[in-house]
Coordinates of C-alpha atoms in Angstrom, one line a residue:
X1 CA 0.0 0.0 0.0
X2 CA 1.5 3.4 -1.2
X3 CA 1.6 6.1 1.7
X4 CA 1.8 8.7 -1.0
X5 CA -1.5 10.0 -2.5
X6 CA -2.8 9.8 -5.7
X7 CA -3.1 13.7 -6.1
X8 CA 0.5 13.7 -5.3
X9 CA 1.1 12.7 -8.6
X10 CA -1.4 15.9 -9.7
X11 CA 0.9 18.3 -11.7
X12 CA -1.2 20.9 -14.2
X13 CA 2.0 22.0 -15.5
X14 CA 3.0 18.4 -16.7
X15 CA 2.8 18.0 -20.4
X16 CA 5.0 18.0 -23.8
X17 CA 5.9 22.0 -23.7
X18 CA 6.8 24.2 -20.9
X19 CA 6.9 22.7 -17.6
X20 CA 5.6 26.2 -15.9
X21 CA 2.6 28.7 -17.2
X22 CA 4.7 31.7 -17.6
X23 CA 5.3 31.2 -21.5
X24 CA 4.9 28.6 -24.2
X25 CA 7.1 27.7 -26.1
X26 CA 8.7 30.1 -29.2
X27 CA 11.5 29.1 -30.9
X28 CA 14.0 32.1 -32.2
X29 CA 14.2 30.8 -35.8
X30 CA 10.3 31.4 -36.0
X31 CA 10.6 35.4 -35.9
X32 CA 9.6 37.0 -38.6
X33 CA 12.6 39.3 -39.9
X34 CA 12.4 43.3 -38.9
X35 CA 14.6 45.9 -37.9
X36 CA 14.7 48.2 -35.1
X37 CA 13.8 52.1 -35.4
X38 CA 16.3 53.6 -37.6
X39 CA 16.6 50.4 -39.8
X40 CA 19.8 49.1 -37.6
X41 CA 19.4 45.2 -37.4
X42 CA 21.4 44.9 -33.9
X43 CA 20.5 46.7 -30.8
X44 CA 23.5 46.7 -28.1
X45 CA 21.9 46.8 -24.9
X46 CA 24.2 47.9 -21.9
X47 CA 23.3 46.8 -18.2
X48 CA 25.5 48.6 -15.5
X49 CA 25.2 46.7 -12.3
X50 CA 24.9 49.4 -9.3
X51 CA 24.9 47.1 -6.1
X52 CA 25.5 47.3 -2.5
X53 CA 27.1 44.7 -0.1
X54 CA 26.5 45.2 3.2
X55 CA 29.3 44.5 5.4
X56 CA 26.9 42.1 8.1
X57 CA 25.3 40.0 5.1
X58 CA 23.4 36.6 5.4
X59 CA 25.1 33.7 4.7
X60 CA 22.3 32.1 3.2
X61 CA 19.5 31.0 2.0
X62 CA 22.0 31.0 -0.8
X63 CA 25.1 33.5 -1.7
X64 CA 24.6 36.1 -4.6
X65 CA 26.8 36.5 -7.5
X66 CA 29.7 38.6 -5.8
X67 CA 28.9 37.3 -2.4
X68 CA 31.7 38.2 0.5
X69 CA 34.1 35.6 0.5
X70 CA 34.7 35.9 4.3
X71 CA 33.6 35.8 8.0
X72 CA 31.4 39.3 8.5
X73 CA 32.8 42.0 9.0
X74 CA 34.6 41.4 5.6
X75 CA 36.3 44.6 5.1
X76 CA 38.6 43.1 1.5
X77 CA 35.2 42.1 0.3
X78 CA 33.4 45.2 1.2
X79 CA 35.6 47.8 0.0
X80 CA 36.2 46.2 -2.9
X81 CA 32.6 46.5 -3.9
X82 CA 32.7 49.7 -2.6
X83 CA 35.3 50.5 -5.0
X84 CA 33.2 50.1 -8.1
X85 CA 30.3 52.5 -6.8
X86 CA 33.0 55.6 -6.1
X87 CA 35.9 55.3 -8.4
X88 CA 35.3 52.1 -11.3
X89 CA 31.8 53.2 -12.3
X90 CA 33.4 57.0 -13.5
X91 CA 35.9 54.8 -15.7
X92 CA 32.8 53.1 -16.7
X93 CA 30.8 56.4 -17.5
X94 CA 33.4 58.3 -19.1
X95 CA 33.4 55.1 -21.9
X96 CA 30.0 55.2 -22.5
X97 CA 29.8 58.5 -23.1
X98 CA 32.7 58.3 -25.2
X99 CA 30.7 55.4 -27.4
X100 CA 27.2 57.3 -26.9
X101 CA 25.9 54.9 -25.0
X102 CA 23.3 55.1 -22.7
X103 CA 22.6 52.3 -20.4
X104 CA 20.6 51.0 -18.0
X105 CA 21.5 51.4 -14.2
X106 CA 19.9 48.5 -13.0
X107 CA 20.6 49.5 -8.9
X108 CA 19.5 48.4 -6.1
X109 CA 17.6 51.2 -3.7
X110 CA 19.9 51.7 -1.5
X111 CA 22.7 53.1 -3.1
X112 CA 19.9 56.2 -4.3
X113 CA 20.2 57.8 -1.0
X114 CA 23.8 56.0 0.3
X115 CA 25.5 57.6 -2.7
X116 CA 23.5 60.5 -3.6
X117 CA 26.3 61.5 -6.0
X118 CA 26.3 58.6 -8.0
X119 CA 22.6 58.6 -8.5
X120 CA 23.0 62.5 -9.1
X121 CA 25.8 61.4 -12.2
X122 CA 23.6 58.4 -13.4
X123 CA 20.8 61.2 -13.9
X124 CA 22.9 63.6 -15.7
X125 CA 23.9 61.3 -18.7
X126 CA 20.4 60.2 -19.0
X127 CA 21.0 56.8 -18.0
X128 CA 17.8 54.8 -17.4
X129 CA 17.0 53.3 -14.3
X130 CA 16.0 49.9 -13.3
X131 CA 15.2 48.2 -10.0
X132 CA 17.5 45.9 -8.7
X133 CA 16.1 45.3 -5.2
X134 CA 17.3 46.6 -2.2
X135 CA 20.5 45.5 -2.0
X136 CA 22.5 42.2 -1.7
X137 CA 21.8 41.2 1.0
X138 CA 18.1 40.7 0.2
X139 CA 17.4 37.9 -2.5
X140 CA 13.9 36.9 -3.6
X141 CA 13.5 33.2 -2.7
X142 CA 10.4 31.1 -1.3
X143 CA 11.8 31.3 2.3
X144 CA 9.9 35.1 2.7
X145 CA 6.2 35.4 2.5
X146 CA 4.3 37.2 0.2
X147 CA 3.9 40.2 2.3
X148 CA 7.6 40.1 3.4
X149 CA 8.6 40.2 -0.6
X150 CA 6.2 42.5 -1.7
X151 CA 7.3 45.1 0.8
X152 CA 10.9 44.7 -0.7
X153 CA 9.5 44.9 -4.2
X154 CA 7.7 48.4 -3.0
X155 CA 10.4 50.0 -1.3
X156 CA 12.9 49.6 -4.4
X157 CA 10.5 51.1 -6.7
X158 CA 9.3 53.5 -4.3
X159 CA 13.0 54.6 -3.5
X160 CA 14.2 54.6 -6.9
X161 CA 10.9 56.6 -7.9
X162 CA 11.1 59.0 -5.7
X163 CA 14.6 59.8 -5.9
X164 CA 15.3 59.8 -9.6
X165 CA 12.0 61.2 -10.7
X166 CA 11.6 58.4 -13.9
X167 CA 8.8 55.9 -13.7
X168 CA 11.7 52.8 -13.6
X169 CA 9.6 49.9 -15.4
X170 CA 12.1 48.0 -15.6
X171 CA 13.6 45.2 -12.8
X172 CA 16.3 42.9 -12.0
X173 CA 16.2 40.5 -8.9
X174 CA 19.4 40.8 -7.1
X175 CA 21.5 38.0 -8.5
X176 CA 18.5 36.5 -10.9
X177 CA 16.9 35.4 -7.1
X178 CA 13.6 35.0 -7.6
X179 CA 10.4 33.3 -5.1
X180 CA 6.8 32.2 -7.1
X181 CA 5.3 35.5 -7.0
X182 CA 8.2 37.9 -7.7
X183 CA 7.5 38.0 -11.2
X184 CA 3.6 39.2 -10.1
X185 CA 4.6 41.7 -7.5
X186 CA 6.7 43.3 -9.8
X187 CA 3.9 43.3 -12.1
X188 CA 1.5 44.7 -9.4
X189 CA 4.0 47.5 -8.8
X190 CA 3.9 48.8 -12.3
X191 CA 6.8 47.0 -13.4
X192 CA 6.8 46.3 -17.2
X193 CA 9.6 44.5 -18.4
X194 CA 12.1 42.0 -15.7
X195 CA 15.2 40.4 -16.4
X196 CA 15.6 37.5 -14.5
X197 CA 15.0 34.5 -16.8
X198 CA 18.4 33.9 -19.6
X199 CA 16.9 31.4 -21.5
X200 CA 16.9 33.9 -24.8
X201 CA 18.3 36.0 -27.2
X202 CA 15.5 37.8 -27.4
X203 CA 12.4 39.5 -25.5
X204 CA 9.2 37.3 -24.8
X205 CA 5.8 37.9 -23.7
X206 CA 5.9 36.9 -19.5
X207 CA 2.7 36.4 -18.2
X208 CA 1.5 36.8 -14.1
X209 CA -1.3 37.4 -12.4
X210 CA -1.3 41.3 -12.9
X211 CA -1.0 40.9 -16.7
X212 CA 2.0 40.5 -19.0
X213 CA 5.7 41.7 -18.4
X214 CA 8.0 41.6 -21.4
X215 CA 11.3 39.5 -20.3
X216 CA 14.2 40.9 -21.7
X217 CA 17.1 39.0 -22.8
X218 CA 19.8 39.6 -19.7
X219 CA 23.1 38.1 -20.5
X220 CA 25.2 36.1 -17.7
X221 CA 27.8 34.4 -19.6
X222 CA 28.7 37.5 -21.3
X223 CA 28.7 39.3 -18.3
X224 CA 32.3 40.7 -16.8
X225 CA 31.6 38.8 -13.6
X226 CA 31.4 35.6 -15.0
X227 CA 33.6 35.9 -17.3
X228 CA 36.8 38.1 -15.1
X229 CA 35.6 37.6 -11.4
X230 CA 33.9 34.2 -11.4
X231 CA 36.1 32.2 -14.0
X232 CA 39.2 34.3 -13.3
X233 CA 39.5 34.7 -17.1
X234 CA 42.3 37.1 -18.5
X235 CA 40.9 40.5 -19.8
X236 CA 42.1 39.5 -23.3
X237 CA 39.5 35.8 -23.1
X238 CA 37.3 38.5 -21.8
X239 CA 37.7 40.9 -24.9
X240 CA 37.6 37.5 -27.5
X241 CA 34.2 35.9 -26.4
X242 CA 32.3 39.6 -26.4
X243 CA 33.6 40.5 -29.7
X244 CA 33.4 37.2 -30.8
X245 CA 29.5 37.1 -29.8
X246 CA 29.0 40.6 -31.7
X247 CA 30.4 39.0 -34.8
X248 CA 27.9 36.1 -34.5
X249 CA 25.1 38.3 -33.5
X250 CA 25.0 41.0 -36.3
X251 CA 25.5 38.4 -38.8
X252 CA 22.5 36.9 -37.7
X253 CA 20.8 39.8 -37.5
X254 CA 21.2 40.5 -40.9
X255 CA 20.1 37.2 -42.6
X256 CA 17.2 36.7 -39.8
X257 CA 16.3 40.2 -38.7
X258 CA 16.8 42.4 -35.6
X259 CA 18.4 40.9 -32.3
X260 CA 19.8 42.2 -29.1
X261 CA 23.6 42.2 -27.9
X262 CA 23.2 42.2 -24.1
X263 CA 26.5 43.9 -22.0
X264 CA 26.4 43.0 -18.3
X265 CA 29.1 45.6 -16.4
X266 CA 29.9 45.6 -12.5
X267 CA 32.3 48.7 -11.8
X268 CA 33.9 47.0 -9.4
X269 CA 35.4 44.2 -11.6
X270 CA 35.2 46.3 -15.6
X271 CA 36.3 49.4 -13.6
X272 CA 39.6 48.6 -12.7
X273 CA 42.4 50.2 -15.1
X274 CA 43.8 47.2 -16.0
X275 CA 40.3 46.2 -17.7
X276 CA 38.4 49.2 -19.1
X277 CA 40.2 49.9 -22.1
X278 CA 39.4 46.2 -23.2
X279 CA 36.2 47.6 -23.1
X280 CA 36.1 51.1 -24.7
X281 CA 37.9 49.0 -27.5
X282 CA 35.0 46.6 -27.8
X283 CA 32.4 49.1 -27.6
X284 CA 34.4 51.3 -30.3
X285 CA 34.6 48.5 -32.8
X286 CA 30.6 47.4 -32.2
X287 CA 29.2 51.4 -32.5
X288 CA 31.3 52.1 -35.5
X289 CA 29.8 48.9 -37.5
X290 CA 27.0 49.4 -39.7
X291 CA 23.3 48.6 -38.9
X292 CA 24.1 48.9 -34.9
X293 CA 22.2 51.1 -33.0
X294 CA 22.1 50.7 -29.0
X295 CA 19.3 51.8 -26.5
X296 CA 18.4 51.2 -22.9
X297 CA 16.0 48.3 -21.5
X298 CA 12.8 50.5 -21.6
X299 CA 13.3 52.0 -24.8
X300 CA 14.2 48.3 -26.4
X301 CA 10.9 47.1 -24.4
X302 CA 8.6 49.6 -25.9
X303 CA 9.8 49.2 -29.7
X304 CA 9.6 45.1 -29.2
X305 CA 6.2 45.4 -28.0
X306 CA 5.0 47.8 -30.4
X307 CA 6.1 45.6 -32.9
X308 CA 3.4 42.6 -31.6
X309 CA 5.6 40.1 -33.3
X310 CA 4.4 37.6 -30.9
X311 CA 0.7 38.2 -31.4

C-alpha cells in the first residue's frame, strides 16, 4: 500500500511544452525578420550593475553572485565592492559617453540615498534606471512570504521613484533570485519588463497574475563577472568571447532580422584600469559597425512590444 497519494502525482503544468505557465514555447528561428527604429538590425543593450554589499550580510538562503568571500565584517570584500560605486563606475561612464551609450543602471535602492552623488551622475547622462532590489543582502526566494517580498519589491521602486523622478519599469532580482510570486509583484507595482530569466536572445511575452511583463534578454555568460571575477579569465578571453558574440550576433541579424547584444558591467570588476580599455575598445569597434544602433531596456521594451511580433 503506497503512503503517497494519488493527487500527489497531480501536476497541471506536466505536459510535452513548458513545464511552468509563464510562457509557451517560441523558438528564435520562427521570428519573422524586422529591424529596429532607424533600420539598424542589432541593438546593443548595456546593463551597468549598481549594487551594494553590506558588510553584516546573510550567509544564506544562498550567496549572490559577488557574495563576500569571508567571515562578516569582511572589510577586502566590502571595499572592494565599494570601490566600483566611487571610483570604477566613473571609468565606466566616461566610456559610455565616449561610445554614446546610454545604459541602464539596474541599482538596487539603496545606493539612491547612500551615494547620492552617484545617482546625481547616473541622472545627468540620462541613464535609465532599473530596480534591482534593495540590495545584496536581500534575494527573492520562497523562504519570505508574500507580504515580506512585496514590501521589498515596493520600497525599491518606491526609492528609486522618488529619488530619480523616472517611472523605472524596468527590474532585475538581485543575482537572478527569484520566489513564485516575484515576477507578479513586480507586475502589481507597475513594473513592465524584468530580467531574470536567460533562456533567450531575445524579448518574450511573460505572463503573471497582474498581466504580462515583457522579459528581456539579460546576458550572464557574457557578463564581466562571470567571465573576469567568477572564472578568473584574463581580460584579453574577456575581450575574445564579447567580440566574438557581436560577430555572430550582427550576422545573424542581418540574414534573420533584428536581435539584441546584451552587456552585463559591474564597476567593481570592468572598472579597474587594467580592464576598461578592453572595453572602450569593444564598444568602439561594435558602435562604428553598420546597422548597430544601442538603447536602454525601456526603450528596447517599448519598440519590441510595439512591434506585436508575438501576437
Amino acid at each position: 500500500m503506497s503512503l503517497i497519494s494519488d493527487d500527489y502525482f497531480d501536476y497541471p503544468n506536466r505536459g510535452p511544452q513548458m513545464d511552468q505557465g509563464h510562457y509557451g514555447i517560441r523558438y528564435l528561428r520562427d521570428l519573422p525578420k524586422f529591424e529596429w527604429q532607424g533600420g539598424a538590425s542589432l541593438m546593443v543593450w548595456v546593463t551597468v550593475h549598481l549594487e551594494h554589499f553590506p558588510m553584516d550580510m546573510p550567509r544564506g538562503p544562498v550567496k549572490p553572485i559577488g557574495a563576500m568571500e569571508r567571515p562578516a565584517p569582511s572589510v577586502w570584500d566590502y571595499s572592494s565592492r565599494d570601490y566600483g560605486n566611487r571610483v570604477g563606475i566613473y571609468r565606466l561612464m566616461e566610456v559610455l559617453d565616449a561610445n554614446g551609450i546610454r545604459p541602464t543602471a539596474a541599482m538596487n535602492s539603496v545606493l539612491a540615498t547612500r551615494y547620492p552623488r552617484l545617482m546625481a551622475d547616473v541622472l545627468k547622462r540620462g541613464w535609465e534606471v532599473a530596480a534591482a532590489g534593495t540590495d545584496m543582502g536581500h534575494l527573492h526566494h520562497s523562504g519570505l512570504s508574500e507580504a515580506e517580498e512585496k514590501a521589498l519589491v515596493a520600497e525599491a521602486f518606491g526609492t528609486l521613484r522618488d529619488v530619480s523622478g523616472q517611472p523605472v519599469t524596468g527590474w532585475h532580482s538581485p543575482s537572478h533570485s527569484q520566489s513564485a510570486v516575484t515576477p507578479d509583484l513586480v507586475a502589481e507595482a507597475g513594473g513592465q519588463y524584468i530580467c531574470d530569466w536567460i533562456n533567450d536572445d531575445m524579448p518574450y511575452a511573460f505572463h503573471t497574475r497582474a498581466g504580462d511583463l515583457t522579459q528581456m534578454p539579460l546576458s550572464y555568460d557574457l557578463s564581466d563577472h562571470k567571465i573576469l571575477a567568477a572564472q578568473h579569465m584574463p581580460i584579453e578571453d574577456y575581450e575574445y568571447q564579447l567580440g566574438a558574440a557581436f560577430d555572430m550576433m550582427l550576422a545573424e541579424s542581418r540574414e534573420r532580422g533584428g536581435r539584441i547584444l546584451s552587456l552585463s558591467l559591474s564597476p567593481w570588476v570592468i572598472g579597474q584600469p587594467g580592464r576598461v580599455d578592453a572595453l572602450n575598445r569593444l564598444l568602439t569597434r561594435f558602435m562604428s559597425a553598420d546597422g548597430v544602433a544601442t538603447a536602454t531596456g525601456a526603450e528596447i521594451c517599448r519598440q519590441w512590444t510595439a512591434l506585436e511580433l508575438e501576437a
